[in-house]
Amino acid sequence: MYKYAVEYLKNTFHPLIVPETLKIEDGEMVLVRTEKGEEALKAFIVNSKVSACWQNCKNKPEAFQVIRTLSQRDLQTLDDIKKEEVTSFFKCKALIEQHRLNMNLVQCRITFDRRKITFYYTAPERVDFRALLKDLTQTFTRVRIDLRHIGVRDETSIIEGCGVCGKPFCCCSYLRKFGTINVKLAKDQGMPIAPGKISGTCGRLLCCLTYEYSNYIDAAKGMPPIGSSVMTPDGLGKVCNLNFMCGKVSVKMEDGKTKDFAKADIEMVDADVNVEIDVPVMNTYADDNDNIDIKQLEDDRNSSTGNV
């Protein structure tokens, strides 16, 4: 049974293989061996049910071997490494500018054993960084250098922050994989098609657009399309708006008045109703910057790479 775990990349908890002679406290920093090298991570006590699930699961996260708990000297070393990461970041950034490469440096990470340094960057297109790598090997000697291309969604998950809801970004709190998101999700939910309202810090559509989408699809069943002619208890009219969650249909009557009806109380008819309706604002593009192409907010090959 796994008693401890650490939180690693992409919000994934990995079980720990702890030597019998080693005692660990909840929240204590430990040195573990990962695929990237030796790294200092915080250990947590695992819930017994989670531990049992891991024990019987074939696809559980890779278990990490604990080397030792961190001493005061190790903690000082860790602090020094964090300072080195900042210095190394700006050194690499200066070299990128010197070579005039179209890439944005996001983060620098150095393993605890100082054998590997990883630079994460975003770029709109493929970058030829052979000359940059040559300079980096001369700047950072006796260390393995890894230049890793990531997407803009990956960048946001690394930097962290709070969304419009006031909570930490989903991508840096619990979301592990990015689903495919397009503008149709927003349109089907009756949201205003404006970049400032449906896009996140990463410049792509909000991940949360997918969370309630299935509820809207279920609620939309049996709803007449906007602009269709319907028979209501008060006579003929045209559908001018839909409220999926309330199950209400707004109908503009022949006398020019707009009334709300339950979808069960109206029936579509094949009739020519002489009523002019306006397209709801929520289904039109409404933003201060008319130069932004909505399609740019959708996922593309530079949105996420899973290369973190």
PDB file of C-alpha atoms in Angstrom:
ATOM      1  CA  MET A   1       0.000   0.000   0.000  1.00  0.00           C
ATOM      2  CA  TYR A   2       1.216   3.479  -0.876  1.00  0.00           C
ATOM      3  CA  LYS A   3       1.179   5.795   2.119  1.00  0.00           C
ATOM      4  CA  TYR A   4       2.682   8.945   0.587  1.00  0.00           C
ATOM      5  CA  ALA A   5       2.518  10.804  -2.732  1.00  0.00           C
ATOM      6  CA  VAL A   6       3.859  13.954  -4.354  1.00  0.00           C
ATOM      7  CA  GLU A   7       2.191  16.374  -6.751  1.00  0.00           C
ATOM      8  CA  TYR A   8       4.174  16.563  -9.955  1.00  0.00           C
ATOM      9  CA  LEU A   9       3.632  17.992 -13.444  1.00  0.00           C
ATOM     10  CA  LYS A  10       0.135  18.594 -14.865  1.00  0.00           C
ATOM     11  CA  ASN A  11      -1.641  18.252 -11.514  1.00  0.00           C
ATOM     12  CA  THR A  12      -0.817  14.574 -11.219  1.00  0.00           C
ATOM     13  CA  PHE A  13      -0.100  12.878  -7.896  1.00  0.00           C
ATOM     14  CA  HIS A  14       2.546  10.157  -7.979  1.00  0.00           C
ATOM     15  CA  PRO A  15       2.832   7.485  -5.274  1.00  0.00           C
ATOM     16  CA  LEU A  16       6.106   7.244  -3.386  1.00  0.00           C
ATOM     17  CA  ILE A  17       8.251   4.207  -2.740  1.00  0.00           C
ATOM     18  CA  VAL A  18       9.637   4.922   0.724  1.00  0.00           C
ATOM     19  CA  PRO A  19      12.469   2.891   2.317  1.00  0.00           C
ATOM     20  CA  GLU A  20      11.365   1.145   5.519  1.00  0.00           C
ATOM     21  CA  THR A  21      14.058   2.949   7.506  1.00  0.00           C
ATOM     22  CA  LEU A  22      12.816   6.401   6.445  1.00  0.00           C
ATOM     23  CA  LYS A  23      10.105   8.301   8.335  1.00  0.00           C
ATOM     24  CA  ILE A  24       8.230  11.101   6.559  1.00  0.00           C
ATOM     25  CA  GLU A  25       5.904  13.733   7.997  1.00  0.00           C
ATOM     26  CA  ASP A  26       2.914  15.063   6.063  1.00  0.00           C
ATOM     27  CA  GLY A  27       4.033  18.125   4.064  1.00  0.00           C
ATOM     28  CA  GLU A  28       7.739  17.384   4.449  1.00  0.00           C
ATOM     29  CA  MET A  29      10.092  18.055   1.540  1.00  0.00           C
ATOM     30  CA  VAL A  30      11.698  14.926   0.096  1.00  0.00           C
ATOM     31  CA  LEU A  31      14.204  14.195  -2.636  1.00  0.00           C
ATOM     32  CA  VAL A  32      12.797  11.830  -5.275  1.00  0.00           C
ATOM     33  CA  ARG A  33      14.138  10.290  -8.453  1.00  0.00           C
ATOM     34  CA  THR A  34      12.047  11.201 -11.537  1.00  0.00           C
ATOM     35  CA  GLU A  35      12.465  10.803 -15.274  1.00  0.00           C
ATOM     36  CA  LYS A  36      13.977  14.306 -15.347  1.00  0.00           C
ATOM     37  CA  GLY A  37      16.459  13.598 -12.566  1.00  0.00           C
ATOM     38  CA  GLU A  38      16.521  14.210  -8.822  1.00  0.00           C
ATOM     39  CA  GLU A  39      13.876  16.711  -7.726  1.00  0.00           C
ATOM     40  CA  ALA A  40      12.745  18.153  -4.410  1.00  0.00           C
ATOM     41  CA  LEU A  41       8.989  17.787  -3.881  1.00  0.00           C
ATOM     42  CA  LYS A  42       6.523  18.001  -1.002  1.00  0.00           C
ATOM     43  CA  ALA A  43       5.168  14.681   0.305  1.00  0.00           C
ATOM     44  CA  PHE A  44       1.525  14.225   1.292  1.00  0.00           C
ATOM     45  CA  ILE A  45      -0.224  11.440   3.193  1.00  0.00           C
ATOM     46  CA  VAL A  46      -2.463   9.497   0.802  1.00  0.00           C
ATOM     47  CA  ASN A  47      -6.107   8.755   1.579  1.00  0.00           C
ATOM     48  CA  SER A  48      -6.572   5.022   2.253  1.00  0.00           C
ATOM     49  CA  LYS A  49      -9.164   4.672  -0.529  1.00  0.00           C
ATOM     50  CA  VAL A  50      -6.840   6.337  -3.048  1.00  0.00           C
ATOM     51  CA  SER A  51      -4.029   4.080  -1.918  1.00  0.00           C
ATOM     52  CA  ALA A  52      -6.190   0.981  -2.387  1.00  0.00           C
ATOM     53  CA  CYS A  53      -7.224   2.218  -5.839  1.00  0.00           C
ATOM     54  CA  TRP A  54      -3.591   2.695  -6.835  1.00  0.00           C
ATOM     55  CA  GLN A  55      -2.739  -0.755  -5.532  1.00  0.00           C
ATOM     56  CA  ASN A  56      -5.290  -2.404  -7.847  1.00  0.00           C
ATOM     57  CA  CYS A  57      -5.017  -0.022 -10.803  1.00  0.00           C
ATOM     58  CA  LYS A  58      -2.955  -0.978 -13.837  1.00  0.00           C
ATOM     59  CA  ASN A  59      -2.717   2.588 -15.184  1.00  0.00           C
ATOM     60  CA  LYS A  60      -1.693   4.329 -11.976  1.00  0.00           C
ATOM     61  CA  PRO A  61       0.862   7.182 -12.185  1.00  0.00           C
ATOM     62  CA  GLU A  62       4.510   6.182 -12.092  1.00  0.00           C
ATOM     63  CA  ALA A  63       5.775   5.622  -8.560  1.00  0.00           C
ATOM     64  CA  PHE A  64       8.802   7.696  -7.529  1.00  0.00           C
ATOM     65  CA  GLN A  65      11.640   6.389  -5.372  1.00  0.00           C
ATOM     66  CA  VAL A  66      12.373   8.505  -2.311  1.00  0.00           C
ATOM     67  CA  ILE A  67      16.073   9.132  -1.822  1.00  0.00           C
ATOM     68  CA  ARG A  68      15.893  11.004   1.476  1.00  0.00           C
ATOM     69  CA  THR A  69      14.142  13.806   3.304  1.00  0.00           C
ATOM     70  CA  LEU A  70      15.594  17.281   2.848  1.00  0.00           C
ATOM     71  CA  SER A  71      17.934  18.560   5.541  1.00  0.00           C
ATOM     72  CA  GLN A  72      18.467  22.228   6.358  1.00  0.00           C
ATOM     73  CA  ARG A  73      21.481  22.172   4.060  1.00  0.00           C
ATOM     74  CA  ASP A  74      19.335  20.690   1.260  1.00  0.00           C
ATOM     75  CA  LEU A  75      16.714  23.389   1.761  1.00  0.00           C
ATOM     76  CA  GLN A  76      19.429  26.017   1.394  1.00  0.00           C
ATOM     77  CA  THR A  77      20.597  24.273  -1.787  1.00  0.00           C
ATOM     78  CA  LEU A  78      17.032  24.319  -3.086  1.00  0.00           C
ATOM     79  CA  ASP A  79      16.820  28.045  -2.392  1.00  0.00           C
ATOM     80  CA  ASP A  80      20.090  28.586  -4.275  1.00  0.00           C
ATOM     81  CA  ILE A  81      18.749  26.584  -7.238  1.00  0.00           C
ATOM     82  CA  LYS A  82      15.637  28.790  -7.392  1.00  0.00           C
ATOM     83  CA  LYS A  83      17.899  31.843  -7.611  1.00  0.00           C
ATOM     84  CA  GLU A  84      19.978  30.136 -10.316  1.00  0.00           C
ATOM     85  CA  GLU A  85      16.810  29.470 -12.299  1.00  0.00           C
ATOM     86  CA  VAL A  86      16.017  33.188 -12.370  1.00  0.00           C
ATOM     87  CA  THR A  87      19.559  34.090 -13.448  1.00  0.00           C
ATOM     88  CA  SER A  88      19.618  31.338 -16.077  1.00  0.00           C
ATOM     89  CA  PHE A  89      16.238  32.468 -17.410  1.00  0.00           C
ATOM     90  CA  PHE A  90      17.501  35.973 -18.184  1.00  0.00           C
ATOM     91  CA  LYS A  91      20.759  34.656 -19.662  1.00  0.00           C
ATOM     92  CA  CYS A  92      18.803  32.470 -22.060  1.00  0.00           C
ATOM     93  CA  LYS A  93      16.382  35.304 -22.834  1.00  0.00           C
ATOM     94  CA  ALA A  94      19.290  37.583 -23.754  1.00  0.00           C
ATOM     95  CA  LEU A  95      20.695  34.946 -26.115  1.00  0.00           C
ATOM     96  CA  ILE A  96      17.279  34.516 -27.760  1.00  0.00           C
ATOM     97  CA  GLU A  97      17.120  38.260 -28.405  1.00  0.00           C
ATOM     98  CA  GLN A  98      20.690  38.213 -29.676  1.00  0.00           C
ATOM     99  CA  HIS A  99      19.833  35.532 -32.235  1.00  0.00           C
ATOM    100  CA  ARG A 100      16.541  37.291 -33.052  1.00  0.00           C
ATOM    101  CA  LEU A 101      14.505  34.121 -32.673  1.00  0.00           C
ATOM    102  CA  ASN A 102      10.711  34.237 -32.742  1.00  0.00           C
ATOM    103  CA  MET A 103      10.188  32.433 -29.446  1.00  0.00           C
ATOM    104  CA  ASN A 104       8.916  33.455 -26.024  1.00  0.00           C
ATOM    105  CA  LEU A 105      10.792  32.039 -23.040  1.00  0.00           C
ATOM    106  CA  VAL A 106       8.345  30.940 -20.320  1.00  0.00           C
ATOM    107  CA  GLN A 107      10.273  29.249 -17.543  1.00  0.00           C
ATOM    108  CA  CYS A 108      13.601  27.728 -16.551  1.00  0.00           C
ATOM    109  CA  ARG A 109      13.863  24.673 -14.315  1.00  0.00           C
ATOM    110  CA  ILE A 110      16.975  23.080 -12.849  1.00  0.00           C
ATOM    111  CA  THR A 111      16.954  19.641 -11.257  1.00  0.00           C
ATOM    112  CA  PHE A 112      18.148  19.314  -7.669  1.00  0.00           C
ATOM    113  CA  ASP A 113      21.273  17.425  -8.737  1.00  0.00           C
ATOM    114  CA  ARG A 114      22.038  20.273 -11.185  1.00  0.00           C
ATOM    115  CA  ARG A 115      22.551  17.787 -14.007  1.00  0.00           C
ATOM    116  CA  LYS A 116      19.753  19.089 -16.218  1.00  0.00           C
ATOM    117  CA  ILE A 117      18.384  22.514 -17.062  1.00  0.00           C
ATOM    118  CA  THR A 118      15.125  22.832 -18.989  1.00  0.00           C
ATOM    119  CA  PHE A 119      13.945  25.948 -20.818  1.00  0.00           C
ATOM    120  CA  TYR A 120      10.241  26.057 -21.689  1.00  0.00           C
ATOM    121  CA  TYR A 121       9.203  28.319 -24.561  1.00  0.00           C
ATOM    122  CA  THR A 122       6.265  29.092 -26.836  1.00  0.00           C
ATOM    123  CA  ALA A 123       6.557  29.893 -30.540  1.00  0.00           C
ATOM    124  CA  PRO A 124       4.024  30.464 -33.350  1.00  0.00           C
ATOM    125  CA  GLU A 125       6.053  28.275 -35.694  1.00  0.00           C
ATOM    126  CA  ARG A 126       9.001  25.882 -35.777  1.00  0.00           C
ATOM    127  CA  VAL A 127      12.231  27.481 -34.511  1.00  0.00           C
ATOM    128  CA  ASP A 128      15.750  26.655 -35.654  1.00  0.00           C
ATOM    129  CA  PHE A 129      17.606  27.023 -32.357  1.00  0.00           C
ATOM    130  CA  ARG A 130      20.816  25.166 -33.249  1.00  0.00           C
ATOM    131  CA  ALA A 131      22.931  28.324 -32.940  1.00  0.00           C
ATOM    132  CA  LEU A 132      21.161  29.191 -29.672  1.00  0.00           C
ATOM    133  CA  LEU A 133      21.808  25.716 -28.277  1.00  0.00           C
ATOM    134  CA  LYS A 134      25.494  26.044 -29.151  1.00  0.00           C
ATOM    135  CA  ASP A 135      25.734  29.268 -27.149  1.00  0.00           C
ATOM    136  CA  LEU A 136      23.774  27.748 -24.265  1.00  0.00           C
ATOM    137  CA  THR A 137      26.187  24.809 -24.009  1.00  0.00           C
ATOM    138  CA  GLN A 138      29.048  27.296 -23.760  1.00  0.00           C
ATOM    139  CA  THR A 139      27.204  29.340 -21.129  1.00  0.00           C
ATOM    140  CA  PHE A 140      25.962  26.423 -19.019  1.00  0.00           C
ATOM    141  CA  THR A 141      28.787  23.914 -18.834  1.00  0.00           C
ATOM    142  CA  ARG A 142      28.646  20.375 -17.435  1.00  0.00           C
ATOM    143  CA  VAL A 143      24.861  20.321 -17.543  1.00  0.00           C
ATOM    144  CA  ARG A 144      22.366  18.748 -19.910  1.00  0.00           C
ATOM    145  CA  ILE A 145      20.282  21.406 -21.707  1.00  0.00           C
ATOM    146  CA  ASP A 146      16.710  20.772 -22.827  1.00  0.00           C
ATOM    147  CA  LEU A 147      14.800  23.317 -24.946  1.00  0.00           C
ATOM    148  CA  ARG A 148      11.157  22.334 -24.754  1.00  0.00           C
ATOM    149  CA  HIS A 149       8.409  23.817 -26.933  1.00  0.00           C
ATOM    150  CA  ILE A 150       5.013  24.133 -25.228  1.00  0.00           C
ATOM    151  CA  GLY A 151       1.637  25.628 -26.179  1.00  0.00           C
ATOM    152  CA  VAL A 152      -0.002  28.787 -24.847  1.00  0.00           C
ATOM    153  CA  ARG A 153      -2.363  26.726 -22.704  1.00  0.00           C
ATOM    154  CA  ASP A 154       0.636  24.883 -21.241  1.00  0.00           C
ATOM    155  CA  GLU A 155       2.269  28.260 -20.560  1.00  0.00           C
ATOM    156  CA  THR A 156      -0.717  29.422 -18.503  1.00  0.00           C
ATOM    157  CA  SER A 157      -0.773  26.177 -16.526  1.00  0.00           C
ATOM    158  CA  ILE A 158       2.889  26.747 -15.594  1.00  0.00           C
ATOM    159  CA  ILE A 159       2.616  30.448 -14.717  1.00  0.00           C
ATOM    160  CA  GLU A 160      -0.650  30.012 -12.741  1.00  0.00           C
ATOM    161  CA  GLY A 161      -3.159  32.694 -11.794  1.00  0.00           C
ATOM    162  CA  CYS A 162      -6.876  33.300 -11.187  1.00  0.00           C
ATOM    163  CA  GLY A 163      -9.669  33.192 -13.744  1.00  0.00           C
ATOM    164  CA  VAL A 164     -12.698  35.459 -14.169  1.00  0.00           C
ATOM    165  CA  CYS A 165     -14.534  33.270 -11.650  1.00  0.00           C
ATOM    166  CA  GLY A 166     -12.034  34.311  -8.958  1.00  0.00           C
ATOM    167  CA  LYS A 167     -10.652  30.780  -8.547  1.00  0.00           C
ATOM    168  CA  PRO A 168      -7.236  29.404  -9.619  1.00  0.00           C
ATOM    169  CA  PHE A 169      -7.011  28.419 -13.286  1.00  0.00           C
ATOM    170  CA  CYS A 170      -8.463  24.970 -13.938  1.00  0.00           C
ATOM    171  CA  CYS A 171      -5.320  24.078 -15.902  1.00  0.00           C
ATOM    172  CA  CYS A 172      -3.080  24.633 -12.867  1.00  0.00           C
ATOM    173  CA  SER A 173      -5.361  23.240 -10.159  1.00  0.00           C
ATOM    174  CA  TYR A 174      -6.921  19.961 -11.338  1.00  0.00           C
ATOM    175  CA  LEU A 175      -7.258  19.827 -15.139  1.00  0.00           C
ATOM    176  CA  ARG A 176      -4.777  17.370 -16.641  1.00  0.00           C
ATOM    177  CA  LYS A 177      -5.690  17.338 -20.326  1.00  0.00           C
ATOM    178  CA  PHE A 178      -7.045  20.084 -22.552  1.00  0.00           C
ATOM    179  CA  GLY A 179     -10.213  19.221 -24.453  1.00  0.00           C
ATOM    180  CA  THR A 180     -10.991  20.542 -27.927  1.00  0.00           C
ATOM    181  CA  ILE A 181     -12.902  23.822 -27.646  1.00  0.00           C
ATOM    182  CA  ASN A 182     -14.486  25.833 -30.456  1.00  0.00           C
ATOM    183  CA  VAL A 183     -16.785  28.840 -30.796  1.00  0.00           C
ATOM    184  CA  LYS A 184     -19.800  26.585 -31.374  1.00  0.00           C
ATOM    185  CA  LEU A 185     -19.746  25.704 -27.668  1.00  0.00           C
ATOM    186  CA  ALA A 186     -20.296  29.356 -26.749  1.00  0.00           C
ATOM    187  CA  LYS A 187     -22.940  29.921 -29.422  1.00  0.00           C
ATOM    188  CA  ASP A 188     -24.954  26.866 -28.405  1.00  0.00           C
ATOM    189  CA  GLN A 189     -24.985  28.126 -24.805  1.00  0.00           C
ATOM    190  CA  GLY A 190     -26.210  31.566 -25.857  1.00  0.00           C
ATOM    191  CA  MET A 191     -23.083  33.362 -24.686  1.00  0.00           C
ATOM    192  CA  PRO A 192     -21.959  36.716 -26.123  1.00  0.00           C
ATOM    193  CA  ILE A 193     -19.428  35.966 -28.845  1.00  0.00           C
ATOM    194  CA  ALA A 194     -16.809  38.446 -27.650  1.00  0.00           C
ATOM    195  CA  PRO A 195     -13.127  37.588 -27.009  1.00  0.00           C
ATOM    196  CA  GLY A 196     -13.069  39.365 -23.664  1.00  0.00           C
ATOM    197  CA  LYS A 197     -15.949  37.278 -22.335  1.00  0.00           C
ATOM    198  CA  ILE A 198     -15.224  33.789 -23.656  1.00  0.00           C
ATOM    199  CA  SER A 199     -11.409  33.643 -23.693  1.00  0.00           C
ATOM    200  CA  GLY A 200      -8.923  33.093 -20.893  1.00  0.00           C
ATOM    201  CA  THR A 201      -5.492  34.478 -20.049  1.00  0.00           C
ATOM    202  CA  CYS A 202      -3.933  32.044 -22.523  1.00  0.00           C
ATOM    203  CA  GLY A 203      -5.767  33.771 -25.382  1.00  0.00           C
ATOM    204  CA  ARG A 204      -7.833  30.666 -26.146  1.00  0.00           C
ATOM    205  CA  LEU A 205     -11.451  29.831 -25.389  1.00  0.00           C
ATOM    206  CA  LEU A 206     -12.263  29.156 -21.729  1.00  0.00           C
ATOM    207  CA  CYS A 207     -11.891  25.524 -20.692  1.00  0.00           C
ATOM    208  CA  CYS A 208     -15.095  25.811 -18.647  1.00  0.00           C
ATOM    209  CA  LEU A 209     -17.177  26.226 -21.826  1.00  0.00           C
ATOM    210  CA  THR A 210     -17.248  22.430 -21.986  1.00  0.00           C
ATOM    211  CA  TYR A 211     -18.364  21.811 -18.398  1.00  0.00           C
ATOM    212  CA  GLU A 212     -22.101  22.476 -18.824  1.00  0.00           C
ATOM    213  CA  TYR A 213     -22.351  22.005 -22.580  1.00  0.00           C
ATOM    214  CA  SER A 214     -24.090  18.626 -22.358  1.00  0.00           C
ATOM    215  CA  ASN A 215     -26.768  20.161 -20.079  1.00  0.00           C
ATOM    216  CA  TYR A 216     -27.498  22.840 -22.671  1.00  0.00           C
ATOM    217  CA  ILE A 217     -27.738  20.234 -25.443  1.00  0.00           C
ATOM    218  CA  ASP A 218     -30.242  18.211 -23.404  1.00  0.00           C
ATOM    219  CA  ALA A 219     -32.227  21.347 -22.553  1.00  0.00           C
ATOM    220  CA  ALA A 220     -32.276  22.420 -26.210  1.00  0.00           C
ATOM    221  CA  LYS A 221     -34.103  19.261 -27.286  1.00  0.00           C
ATOM    222  CA  GLY A 222     -37.613  20.134 -28.415  1.00  0.00           C
ATOM    223  CA  MET A 223     -36.818  23.851 -28.629  1.00  0.00           C
ATOM    224  CA  PRO A 224     -37.914  25.551 -31.883  1.00  0.00           C
ATOM    225  CA  PRO A 225     -35.191  27.445 -33.783  1.00  0.00           C
ATOM    226  CA  ILE A 226     -35.090  31.234 -33.594  1.00  0.00           C
ATOM    227  CA  GLY A 227     -37.131  32.749 -36.392  1.00  0.00           C
ATOM    228  CA  SER A 228     -39.558  29.830 -36.704  1.00  0.00           C
ATOM    229  CA  SER A 229     -43.315  30.358 -36.715  1.00  0.00           C
ATOM    230  CA  VAL A 230     -45.154  28.893 -33.746  1.00  0.00           C
ATOM    231  CA  MET A 231     -48.680  28.588 -32.380  1.00  0.00           C
ATOM    232  CA  THR A 232     -49.008  29.684 -28.767  1.00  0.00           C
ATOM    233  CA  PRO A 233     -51.998  29.795 -26.371  1.00  0.00           C
ATOM    234  CA  ASP A 234     -52.238  33.522 -27.307  1.00  0.00           C
ATOM    235  CA  GLY A 235     -52.022  33.058 -31.078  1.00  0.00           C
ATOM    236  CA  LEU A 236     -49.370  32.990 -33.800  1.00  0.00           C
ATOM    237  CA  GLY A 237     -45.889  34.466 -33.439  1.00  0.00           C
ATOM    238  CA  LYS A 238     -42.200  34.072 -34.189  1.00  0.00           C
ATOM    239  CA  VAL A 239     -39.529  32.736 -31.868  1.00  0.00           C
ATOM    240  CA  CYS A 240     -37.108  35.549 -31.011  1.00  0.00           C
ATOM    241  CA  ASN A 241     -35.136  34.102 -28.100  1.00  0.00           C
ATOM    242  CA  LEU A 242     -34.519  30.858 -26.193  1.00  0.00           C
ATOM    243  CA  ASN A 243     -33.809  30.311 -22.507  1.00  0.00           C
ATOM    244  CA  PHE A 244     -32.552  26.739 -22.382  1.00  0.00           C
ATOM    245  CA  MET A 245     -32.088  26.379 -18.629  1.00  0.00           C
ATOM    246  CA  CYS A 246     -35.580  27.683 -17.817  1.00  0.00           C
ATOM    247  CA  GLY A 247     -37.206  25.824 -20.694  1.00  0.00           C
ATOM    248  CA  LYS A 248     -38.765  29.078 -21.861  1.00  0.00           C
ATOM    249  CA  VAL A 249     -39.310  30.360 -25.410  1.00  0.00           C
ATOM    250  CA  SER A 250     -39.686  34.087 -26.135  1.00  0.00           C
ATOM    251  CA  VAL A 251     -42.199  34.671 -28.906  1.00  0.00           C
ATOM    252  CA  LYS A 252     -42.945  37.958 -30.670  1.00  0.00           C
ATOM    253  CA  MET A 253     -46.681  38.091 -31.324  1.00  0.00           C
ATOM    254  CA  GLU A 254     -48.414  39.623 -34.299  1.00  0.00           C
ATOM    255  CA  ASP A 255     -49.353  42.651 -32.219  1.00  0.00           C
ATOM    256  CA  GLY A 256     -45.632  43.356 -31.630  1.00  0.00           C
ATOM    257  CA  LYS A 257     -45.562  42.240 -27.971  1.00  0.00           C
ATOM    258  CA  THR A 258     -43.046  39.629 -26.755  1.00  0.00           C
ATOM    259  CA  LYS A 259     -44.199  36.888 -24.413  1.00  0.00           C
ATOM    260  CA  ASP A 260     -42.519  33.903 -22.773  1.00  0.00           C
ATOM    261  CA  PHE A 261     -43.988  30.412 -23.034  1.00  0.00           C
ATOM    262  CA  ALA A 262     -42.950  26.980 -21.818  1.00  0.00           C
ATOM    263  CA  LYS A 263     -41.690  24.879 -24.724  1.00  0.00           C
ATOM    264  CA  ALA A 264     -44.481  22.366 -24.030  1.00  0.00           C
ATOM    265  CA  ASP A 265     -47.123  25.074 -24.627  1.00  0.00           C
ATOM    266  CA  ILE A 266     -46.079  25.990 -28.165  1.00  0.00           C
ATOM    267  CA  GLU A 267     -46.139  24.141 -31.469  1.00  0.00           C
ATOM    268  CA  MET A 268     -44.244  24.830 -34.673  1.00  0.00           C
ATOM    269  CA  VAL A 269     -46.500  25.582 -37.655  1.00  0.00           C
ATOM    270  CA  ASP A 270     -45.930  25.975 -41.358  1.00  0.00           C
ATOM    271  CA  ALA A 271     -47.334  29.463 -41.673  1.00  0.00           C
ATOM    272  CA  ASP A 272     -46.106  32.857 -42.836  1.00  0.00           C
ATOM    273  CA  VAL A 273     -46.299  35.134 -39.795  1.00  0.00           C
ATOM    274  CA  ASN A 274     -45.813  38.808 -40.635  1.00  0.00           C
ATOM    275  CA  VAL A 275     -43.517  39.616 -37.708  1.00  0.00           C
ATOM    276  CA  GLU A 276     -40.038  41.176 -37.823  1.00  0.00           C
ATOM    277  CA  ILE A 277     -37.592  39.967 -35.181  1.00  0.00           C
ATOM    278  CA  ASP A 278     -34.121  41.126 -34.213  1.00  0.00           C
ATOM    279  CA  VAL A 279     -31.233  38.649 -33.885  1.00  0.00           C
ATOM    280  CA  PRO A 280     -30.406  38.377 -30.152  1.00  0.00           C
ATOM    281  CA  VAL A 281     -27.286  40.298 -29.140  1.00  0.00           C
ATOM    282  CA  MET A 282     -25.879  37.181 -27.461  1.00  0.00           C
ATOM    283  CA  ASN A 283     -25.488  35.493 -30.834  1.00  0.00           C
ATOM    284  CA  THR A 284     -23.662  38.347 -32.506  1.00  0.00           C
ATOM    285  CA  TYR A 285     -20.083  39.530 -32.293  1.00  0.00           C
ATOM    286  CA  ALA A 286     -19.908  42.249 -29.665  1.00  0.00           C
ATOM    287  CA  ASP A 287     -16.491  43.490 -28.700  1.00  0.00           C
ATOM    288  CA  ASP A 288     -14.633  46.755 -28.621  1.00  0.00           C
ATOM    289  CA  ASN A 289     -11.917  45.407 -30.933  1.00  0.00           C
ATOM    290  CA  ASP A 290     -13.457  44.471 -34.287  1.00  0.00           C
ATOM    291  CA  ASN A 291     -10.059  43.440 -35.674  1.00  0.00           C
ATOM    292  CA  ILE A 292      -9.893  40.205 -33.645  1.00  0.00           C
ATOM    293  CA  ASP A 293     -10.784  37.060 -35.539  1.00  0.00           C
ATOM    294  CA  ILE A 294     -12.874  34.784 -33.326  1.00  0.00           C
ATOM    295  CA  LYS A 295     -11.341  31.737 -34.997  1.00  0.00           C
ATOM    296  CA  GLN A 296      -7.978  32.715 -33.466  1.00  0.00           C
ATOM    297  CA  LEU A 297      -9.414  31.789 -30.070  1.00  0.00           C
ATOM    298  CA  GLU A 298      -9.979  28.179 -31.061  1.00  0.00           C
ATOM    299  CA  ASP A 299      -7.500  25.369 -30.481  1.00  0.00           C
ATOM    300  CA  ASP A 300      -4.658  24.865 -32.932  1.00  0.00           C
ATOM    301  CA  ARG A 301      -1.347  23.041 -32.896  1.00  0.00           C
ATOM    302  CA  ASN A 302       0.178  25.808 -30.754  1.00  0.00           C
ATOM    303  CA  SER A 303      -2.528  25.691 -28.070  1.00  0.00           C
ATOM    304  CA  SER A 304      -1.152  22.763 -26.103  1.00  0.00           C
ATOM    305  CA  THR A 305       1.556  20.203 -26.705  1.00  0.00           C
ATOM    306  CA  GLY A 306       1.504  18.092 -23.548  1.00  0.00           C
ATOM    307  CA  ASN A 307       5.268  18.636 -23.533  1.00  0.00           C
ATOM    308  CA  VAL A 308       5.473  19.949 -19.979  1.00  0.00           C
TER     309      VAL A 308
END
